[in-house]
Structures are given as structure tokens and as C-alpha cells.
XYZ file of C-alpha atoms in Angstrom:
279
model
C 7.672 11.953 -9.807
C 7.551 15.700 -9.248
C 4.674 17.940 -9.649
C 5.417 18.737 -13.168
C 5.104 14.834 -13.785
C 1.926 14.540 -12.311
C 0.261 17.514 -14.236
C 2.077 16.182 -16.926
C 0.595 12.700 -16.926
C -2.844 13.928 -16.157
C -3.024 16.833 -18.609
C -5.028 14.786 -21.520
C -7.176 12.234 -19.068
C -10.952 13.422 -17.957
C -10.306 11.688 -14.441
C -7.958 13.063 -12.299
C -6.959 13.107 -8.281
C -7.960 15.181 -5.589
C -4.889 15.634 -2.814
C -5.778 15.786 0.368
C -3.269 16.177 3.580
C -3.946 14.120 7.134
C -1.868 16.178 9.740
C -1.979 16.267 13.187
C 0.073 15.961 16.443
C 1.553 12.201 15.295
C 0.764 12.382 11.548
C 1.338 13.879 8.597
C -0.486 11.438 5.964
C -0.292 12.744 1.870
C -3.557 11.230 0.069
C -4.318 11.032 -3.447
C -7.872 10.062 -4.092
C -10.220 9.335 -7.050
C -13.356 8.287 -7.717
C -16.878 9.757 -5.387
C -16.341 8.992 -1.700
C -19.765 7.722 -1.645
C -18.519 4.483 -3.291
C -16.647 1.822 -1.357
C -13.072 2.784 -0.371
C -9.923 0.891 -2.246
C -7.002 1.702 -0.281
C -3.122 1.107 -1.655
C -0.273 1.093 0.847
C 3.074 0.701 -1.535
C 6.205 -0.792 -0.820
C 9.769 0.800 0.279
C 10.523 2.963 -0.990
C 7.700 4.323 -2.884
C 4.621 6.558 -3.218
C 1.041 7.261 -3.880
C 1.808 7.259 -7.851
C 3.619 4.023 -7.655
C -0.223 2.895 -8.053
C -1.278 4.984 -10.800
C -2.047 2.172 -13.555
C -4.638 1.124 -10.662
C -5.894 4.570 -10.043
C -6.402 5.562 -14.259
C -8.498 2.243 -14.286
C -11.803 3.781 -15.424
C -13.318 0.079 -14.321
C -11.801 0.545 -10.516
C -12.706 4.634 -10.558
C -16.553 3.746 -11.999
C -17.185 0.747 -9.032
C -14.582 2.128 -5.971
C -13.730 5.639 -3.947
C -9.234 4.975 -4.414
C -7.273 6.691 -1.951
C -3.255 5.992 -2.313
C -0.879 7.017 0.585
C 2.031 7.836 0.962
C 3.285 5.715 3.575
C 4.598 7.733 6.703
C 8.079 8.625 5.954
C 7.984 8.634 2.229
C 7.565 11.481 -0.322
C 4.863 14.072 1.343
C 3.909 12.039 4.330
C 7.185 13.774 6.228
C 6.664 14.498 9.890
C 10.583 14.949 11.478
C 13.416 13.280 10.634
C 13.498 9.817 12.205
C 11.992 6.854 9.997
C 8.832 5.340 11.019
C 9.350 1.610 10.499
C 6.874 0.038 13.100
C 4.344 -1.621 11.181
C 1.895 -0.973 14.279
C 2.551 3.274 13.750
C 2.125 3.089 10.203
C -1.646 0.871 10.459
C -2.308 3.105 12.907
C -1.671 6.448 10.942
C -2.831 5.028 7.450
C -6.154 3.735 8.233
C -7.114 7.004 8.911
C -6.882 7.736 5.101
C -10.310 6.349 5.147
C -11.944 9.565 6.822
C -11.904 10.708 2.820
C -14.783 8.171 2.607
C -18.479 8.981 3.326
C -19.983 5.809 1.836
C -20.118 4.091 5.086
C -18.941 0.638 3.690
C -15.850 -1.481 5.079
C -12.677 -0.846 2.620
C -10.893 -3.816 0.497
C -6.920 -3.255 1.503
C -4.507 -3.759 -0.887
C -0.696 -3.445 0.390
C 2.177 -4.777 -2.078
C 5.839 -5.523 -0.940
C 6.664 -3.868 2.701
C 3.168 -2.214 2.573
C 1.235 -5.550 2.789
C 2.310 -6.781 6.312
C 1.140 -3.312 6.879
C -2.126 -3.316 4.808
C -2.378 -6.979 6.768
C -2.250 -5.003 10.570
C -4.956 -2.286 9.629
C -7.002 -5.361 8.805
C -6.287 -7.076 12.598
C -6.140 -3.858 13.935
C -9.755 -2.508 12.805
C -11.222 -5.833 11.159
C -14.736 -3.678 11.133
C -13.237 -1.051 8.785
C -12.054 -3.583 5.817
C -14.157 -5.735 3.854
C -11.248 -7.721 2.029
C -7.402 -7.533 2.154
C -4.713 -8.093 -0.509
C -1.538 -9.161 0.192
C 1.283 -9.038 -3.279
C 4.201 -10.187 -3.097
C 4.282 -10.001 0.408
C 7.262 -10.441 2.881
C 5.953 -11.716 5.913
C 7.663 -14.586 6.591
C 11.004 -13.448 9.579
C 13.066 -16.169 8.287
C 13.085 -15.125 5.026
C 13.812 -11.628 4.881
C 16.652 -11.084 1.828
C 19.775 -8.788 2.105
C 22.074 -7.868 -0.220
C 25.536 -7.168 -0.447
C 25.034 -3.811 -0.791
C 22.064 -3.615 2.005
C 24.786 -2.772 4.777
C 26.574 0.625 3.103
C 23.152 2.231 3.176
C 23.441 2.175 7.076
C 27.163 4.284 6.563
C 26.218 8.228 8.071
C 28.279 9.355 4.795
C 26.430 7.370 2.194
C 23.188 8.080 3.695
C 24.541 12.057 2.712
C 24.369 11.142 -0.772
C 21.205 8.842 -0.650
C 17.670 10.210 -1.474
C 15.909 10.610 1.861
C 13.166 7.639 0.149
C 16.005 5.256 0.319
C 17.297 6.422 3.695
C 14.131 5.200 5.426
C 13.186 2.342 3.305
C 16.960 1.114 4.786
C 16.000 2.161 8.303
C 12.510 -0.193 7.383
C 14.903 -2.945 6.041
C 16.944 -3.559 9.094
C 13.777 -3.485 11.358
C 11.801 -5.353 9.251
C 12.792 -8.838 10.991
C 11.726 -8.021 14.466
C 9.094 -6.293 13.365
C 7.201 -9.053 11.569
C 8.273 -11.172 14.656
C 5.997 -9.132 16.681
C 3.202 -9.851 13.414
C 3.646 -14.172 13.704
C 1.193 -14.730 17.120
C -1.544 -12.022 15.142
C -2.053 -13.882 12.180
C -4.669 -16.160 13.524
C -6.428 -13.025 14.519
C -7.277 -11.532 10.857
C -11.030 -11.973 10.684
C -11.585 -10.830 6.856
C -11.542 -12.827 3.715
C -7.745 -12.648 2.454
C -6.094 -12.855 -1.474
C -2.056 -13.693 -1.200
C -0.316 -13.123 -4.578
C 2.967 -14.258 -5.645
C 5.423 -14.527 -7.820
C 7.607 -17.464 -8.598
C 10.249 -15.245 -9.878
C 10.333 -12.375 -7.621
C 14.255 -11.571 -6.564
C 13.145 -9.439 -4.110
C 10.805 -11.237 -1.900
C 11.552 -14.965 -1.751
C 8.830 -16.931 -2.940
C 8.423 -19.420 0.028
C 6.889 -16.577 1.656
C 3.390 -17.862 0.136
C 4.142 -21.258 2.648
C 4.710 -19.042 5.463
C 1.348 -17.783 4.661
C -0.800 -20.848 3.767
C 0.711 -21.647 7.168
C -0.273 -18.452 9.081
C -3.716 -18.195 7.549
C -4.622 -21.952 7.501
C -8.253 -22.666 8.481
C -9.135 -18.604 7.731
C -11.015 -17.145 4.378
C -7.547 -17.448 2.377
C -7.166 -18.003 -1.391
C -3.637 -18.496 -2.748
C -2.331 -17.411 -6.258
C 0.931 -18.656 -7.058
C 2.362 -17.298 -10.386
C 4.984 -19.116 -11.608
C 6.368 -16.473 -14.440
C 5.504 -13.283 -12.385
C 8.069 -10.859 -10.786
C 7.775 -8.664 -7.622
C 5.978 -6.031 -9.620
C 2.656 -8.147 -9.778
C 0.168 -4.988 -10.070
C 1.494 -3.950 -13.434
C 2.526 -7.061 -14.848
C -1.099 -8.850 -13.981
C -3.028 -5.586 -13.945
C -5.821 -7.428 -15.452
C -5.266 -9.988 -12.788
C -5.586 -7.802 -10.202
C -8.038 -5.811 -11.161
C -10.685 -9.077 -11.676
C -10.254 -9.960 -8.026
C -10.601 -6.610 -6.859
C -13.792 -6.580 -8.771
C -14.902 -9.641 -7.483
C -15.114 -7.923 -4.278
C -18.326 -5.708 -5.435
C -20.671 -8.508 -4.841
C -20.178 -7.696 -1.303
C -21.474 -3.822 -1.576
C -25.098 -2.439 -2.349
C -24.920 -1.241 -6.190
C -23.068 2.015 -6.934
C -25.884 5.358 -7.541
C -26.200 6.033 -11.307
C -24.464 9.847 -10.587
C -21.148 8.281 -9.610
C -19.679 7.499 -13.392
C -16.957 10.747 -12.823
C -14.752 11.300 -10.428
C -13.610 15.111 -9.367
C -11.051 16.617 -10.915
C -7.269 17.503 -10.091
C -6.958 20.255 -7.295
C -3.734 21.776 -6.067
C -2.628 22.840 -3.647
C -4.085 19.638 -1.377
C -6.327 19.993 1.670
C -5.611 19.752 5.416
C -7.530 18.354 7.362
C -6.601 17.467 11.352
């Protein structure tokens, strides 16, 4: 989406984002938040490629915006989170410059995590990382497992110096992330038994893109830790639209953890462009 697609989406609707711009000496980190940042932070790390709006069915959710402070990144590398050239695709780099997305929030609470596809080992290291800043974390259709990372045919020609000419830079570095995706989650396997917060796996039986044995890998990973395990048989990879309502009820679960929300947070602030810096 462009700017013109985001203005255009969010013309009609009362609740709208505030941008805001990380940037400093290692980072450059694009944040789109809604909701008061006195209320418990719901952070969304997407996939590759992606961005912040690839979340946007979570952030309209009046439900979500009335009970949570949401702040969506984009992930270093990808749309406005652009610091050089060269791809960031240690997992360990992007924890590091993601969880400080959280500096948007004043409410003082732990955040719940939520990281789908190649963001959720990610959203998973912020949470062994800095176990004091998250209060839950949500793994969807996660690939985790170094064994069963999927290729394609066509995975290799991305690699080619003249097809990457003609690529959009988004799929340039989600291929860079692709072919170090194995050794870095190799790195991830002896941290596992580390995570020390209460953990929701998703998956889908019918997901092409991450194999669905990954939720074994997990079960195995996790086993003796604060783990539940959903396993849906008819879902694809895109599991936070297609069970939105899913999603959404586990998330809310989550509120029994917090103090009650002040009666003056029912509206979030409204759309503001050009974003802020902040260092």
C-alpha cells in the first residue's frame, strides 16, 4: 500500500493511526500505532515480505483498540524501516531493534507479542531476549522448525544479481531472509527452553507455505513450559484473517492479566502525517 491507500482506507473510520519513526545509529524502525499508550501494548511483527498494514483487520478491531495500545512494525528491512542497503536477516538484530517499538507505550505493563510467519521466531526472541517486557507471546503459523524450512523451484532465481534488478526491494530481502533462515533458527533450537512467558502456537493444517509439522517441532521445544497448541485442520498460512475472530478471543483472553482499562480510553488519536522521530 502507498500513502494514497492508507488515507484512502482510513478516510470514513473515526479511529485511525498515529506514525511514529525509531531512528538512530543501528535503526531505523517505521511504527504505526493505535489505541492510548496508557493501555497494555499489542505488538505485530509480520512475515516476509510484508508491513505494518499487513495487520490492519487487527488494528480496525474497535474490541482490540478499546482493551490494547497496537503498535505494528515494519520489520527492519521492509517498507519504511530502511537503514542501507544490506538485508537484516538475523533474528537476534531484528528482536533487538523491534522491541524498542514499545517506548510508544507509557502504561507500564508487559506487552502480549504476536509474530506470524518469519516474524514469529522473531516475536519468539524478543520474548527470551527481554522475558520482563512481554506478558504473552503468539506464535501463527510459525516456521521454527530447521528441518523443515520449504523452497521452491523458483526460490533460487531470486538470488540471480539481474533478477533481483527487476524484483521489488520487499522481495529482495525477504530472499536474503529465506536463505538464512536455516542457520538462523539453528542458532534459536538450544533457547527454546529459555522462554519464560505463557505461549499460544497456531497452525494450519493446510498451510503450503509453512509445513505443518512445525507445530511437533514446537510441542517438542516448549514441552513442560506454559504452551497451548491450536491445530486447525482447514486453515491456511493466513490464520489472522481467516480466524480473525479466533484470534482476536485469545488475545482477549490475555486482559485478565492487566488492571482494568480507565473509562477515558474508549478513542484512540487520530491519523497524523508526516510521522514522528524519535532517537
Amino acid at each position: 500500500m502507498n500513502e494514497r491507500q492508507i488515507r484512502a482506507h482510513y478516510t470514513d473510520r473515526a479511529v485511525k493511526p498515529t506514525f511514529y519513526t525509531i531512528d538512530n545509529d543501528s535503526i531505523h524502525l517505521h511504527c504505526a500505532s493505535i489505541g492510548y499508550d496508557t493501555l497494555p501494548p499489542l505488538l505485530l511483527v509480520h512475515g516476509a515480505p510484508g508491513a505494518w498494514y499487513g495487520y490492519l483487520r487487527m488494528l480496525d478491531d474497535t474490541l482490540l483498540q478499546r482493551n490494547f495500545h497496537i503498535i505494528s512494525v515494519d520489520r527492519p528491512g521492509y517498507a519504511k524501516s530502511r537503514k542501507g542497503r544490506k538485508a537484516i536477516t538475523s533474528i537476534d538484530q531484528q528482536a533487538n531493534a523491534i522491541v524498542k517499538a514499545l517506548r510508544l507505550n507509557h502504561s507500564g505493563q508487559p506487552a502480549l507479542v504476536l509474530g506470524r510467519s518469519f516474524g514469529a521466531p522473531i516475536a519468539a526472541r524478543i520474548a527470551m531476549l527481554y522475558p520482563e517486557k512481554v506478558q504473552h507471546l503468539f506464535m501463527v503459523a510459525a516456521p521454527i522448525d530447521p528441518e523443515k524450512e520449504k523452497f521452491w523451484w523458483f526460490s533460487k532465481w531470486g538470488r540471480f544479481p539481474l533478477v533481483k534488478l527487476f524484483l521489488p526491494r520487499s522481495l529482495n530481502t525477504a530472499t536474503a531472509e529465506k536463505y538464512s533462515h536455516v542457520s538462523e533458527l539453528k542458532r534459536l533450537v538450544p533457547f527454546w527452553q529459555s522462554l519464560q512467558v505463557p505461549v499460544t502456537f497456531m497452525q494450519g493444517g493446510k498451510d503450503w507455505i509453512v509445513d505443518p509439522s512445525n507445530l511437533d517441532f514446537a510441542r517438542r521445544s516448549l514441552a513442560g513450559k506454559d504452551a497451548e497448541f491450536l491445530f486447525l485442520p482447514d486453515a491456511g498460512h493466513l490464520i489472522t484473517n481467516s480466524h480473525a475472530a479466533l484470534v482476536r478471543e485469545l488475545i482477549m483472553r490475555c486482559t485478565s492479566c492487566y488492571a482494568p482499562a480507565p473509562s477515558d480510553t474508549t478513542r484512540p488519536p487520530a491519523l497524523q502525517l508526516p510521522s514522528k522521530t524519535f532517537h
